[in-house]
Amino acid sequence: MAGPGSIKIDDPTLGPNDQGLIWQGIVIEKNCWIGHGVSILDGATLGEGSVIGAAVLTQTIPRYSIAVGVPAKVIKRQDVQHELVND
């Protein structure tokens, strides 16, 4: 994850102020599990209920998916059924 003051450099021949930087942000939706050693890059989204491990997340992972690898790839989709609970 990029911390405050971090700079993304795409062209090593240009200085930081000449890069035309655009930060898209990182989105981690609710009920996600992020395993040890996972890197999540700018512009990535981890969908609700997803699990990611041993990966570099560079894009959007759909809801209720399991993803691993470099770059992260979905290896399984979770079959989730929601039940209404009356209190």
PDB file of C-alpha atoms in Angstrom, residues 16-68:
ATOM      1  CA  PRO A  16       8.628  13.129  -9.887  1.00  0.00           C
ATOM      2  CA  ASN A  17       6.919  16.452 -10.642  1.00  0.00           C
ATOM      3  CA  ASP A  18       6.749  15.678 -14.376  1.00  0.00           C
ATOM      4  CA  GLN A  19       5.101  12.248 -14.125  1.00  0.00           C
ATOM      5  CA  GLY A  20       1.460  13.378 -14.408  1.00  0.00           C
ATOM      6  CA  LEU A  21       0.484  11.256 -11.421  1.00  0.00           C
ATOM      7  CA  ILE A  22      -3.068  10.036 -10.964  1.00  0.00           C
ATOM      8  CA  TRP A  23      -3.931   8.198  -7.766  1.00  0.00           C
ATOM      9  CA  GLN A  24      -7.036   6.043  -8.006  1.00  0.00           C
ATOM     10  CA  GLY A  25      -7.026   4.716  -4.463  1.00  0.00           C
ATOM     11  CA  ILE A  26      -7.491   1.242  -3.031  1.00  0.00           C
ATOM     12  CA  VAL A  27     -10.930  -0.176  -2.215  1.00  0.00           C
ATOM     13  CA  ILE A  28     -11.348  -3.051   0.237  1.00  0.00           C
ATOM     14  CA  GLU A  29     -15.015  -3.924   0.651  1.00  0.00           C
ATOM     15  CA  LYS A  30     -16.514  -5.458   3.808  1.00  0.00           C
ATOM     16  CA  ASN A  31     -15.847  -8.977   5.116  1.00  0.00           C
ATOM     17  CA  CYS A  32     -12.577  -9.542   3.210  1.00  0.00           C
ATOM     18  CA  TRP A  33      -9.666 -11.659   4.390  1.00  0.00           C
ATOM     19  CA  ILE A  34      -6.168 -10.499   3.421  1.00  0.00           C
ATOM     20  CA  GLY A  35      -3.419 -13.065   3.975  1.00  0.00           C
ATOM     21  CA  HIS A  36       0.175 -12.542   5.018  1.00  0.00           C
ATOM     22  CA  GLY A  37       2.489 -10.998   2.426  1.00  0.00           C
ATOM     23  CA  VAL A  38      -0.243  -9.608   0.165  1.00  0.00           C
ATOM     24  CA  SER A  39       0.565  -6.370  -1.669  1.00  0.00           C
ATOM     25  CA  ILE A  40      -2.338  -4.219  -2.855  1.00  0.00           C
ATOM     26  CA  LEU A  41      -1.467  -1.659  -5.516  1.00  0.00           C
ATOM     27  CA  ASP A  42      -3.104   1.661  -6.355  1.00  0.00           C
ATOM     28  CA  GLY A  43      -6.326   1.284  -8.328  1.00  0.00           C
ATOM     29  CA  ALA A  44      -7.115  -2.214  -7.015  1.00  0.00           C
ATOM     30  CA  THR A  45     -10.425  -3.328  -5.507  1.00  0.00           C
ATOM     31  CA  LEU A  46     -11.040  -6.371  -3.333  1.00  0.00           C
ATOM     32  CA  GLY A  47     -14.735  -7.246  -3.589  1.00  0.00           C
ATOM     33  CA  GLU A  48     -16.987  -7.964  -0.629  1.00  0.00           C
ATOM     34  CA  GLY A  49     -16.413 -11.304   1.080  1.00  0.00           C
ATOM     35  CA  SER A  50     -13.272 -12.100  -0.912  1.00  0.00           C
ATOM     36  CA  VAL A  51     -10.150 -13.881   0.310  1.00  0.00           C
ATOM     37  CA  ILE A  52      -6.668 -13.114  -1.037  1.00  0.00           C
ATOM     38  CA  GLY A  53      -3.370 -14.741  -0.129  1.00  0.00           C
ATOM     39  CA  ALA A  54       0.229 -14.835  -1.365  1.00  0.00           C
ATOM     40  CA  ALA A  55      -0.614 -12.274  -4.032  1.00  0.00           C
ATOM     41  CA  VAL A  56      -0.047  -8.893  -5.624  1.00  0.00           C
ATOM     42  CA  LEU A  57      -3.455  -7.317  -6.245  1.00  0.00           C
ATOM     43  CA  THR A  58      -3.343  -5.005  -9.269  1.00  0.00           C
ATOM     44  CA  GLN A  59      -6.971  -4.984 -10.449  1.00  0.00           C
ATOM     45  CA  THR A  60     -10.533  -5.698  -9.288  1.00  0.00           C
ATOM     46  CA  ILE A  61     -11.330  -9.040  -7.680  1.00  0.00           C
ATOM     47  CA  PRO A  62     -15.088  -9.771  -7.823  1.00  0.00           C
ATOM     48  CA  ARG A  63     -17.228 -10.276  -4.731  1.00  0.00           C
ATOM     49  CA  TYR A  64     -16.944 -13.626  -2.918  1.00  0.00           C
ATOM     50  CA  SER A  65     -13.821 -14.746  -4.775  1.00  0.00           C
ATOM     51  CA  ILE A  66     -10.638 -16.484  -3.674  1.00  0.00           C
ATOM     52  CA  ALA A  67      -7.510 -15.111  -5.362  1.00  0.00           C
ATOM     53  CA  VAL A  68      -3.771 -15.888  -5.243  1.00  0.00           C
TER      54      VAL A  68
END
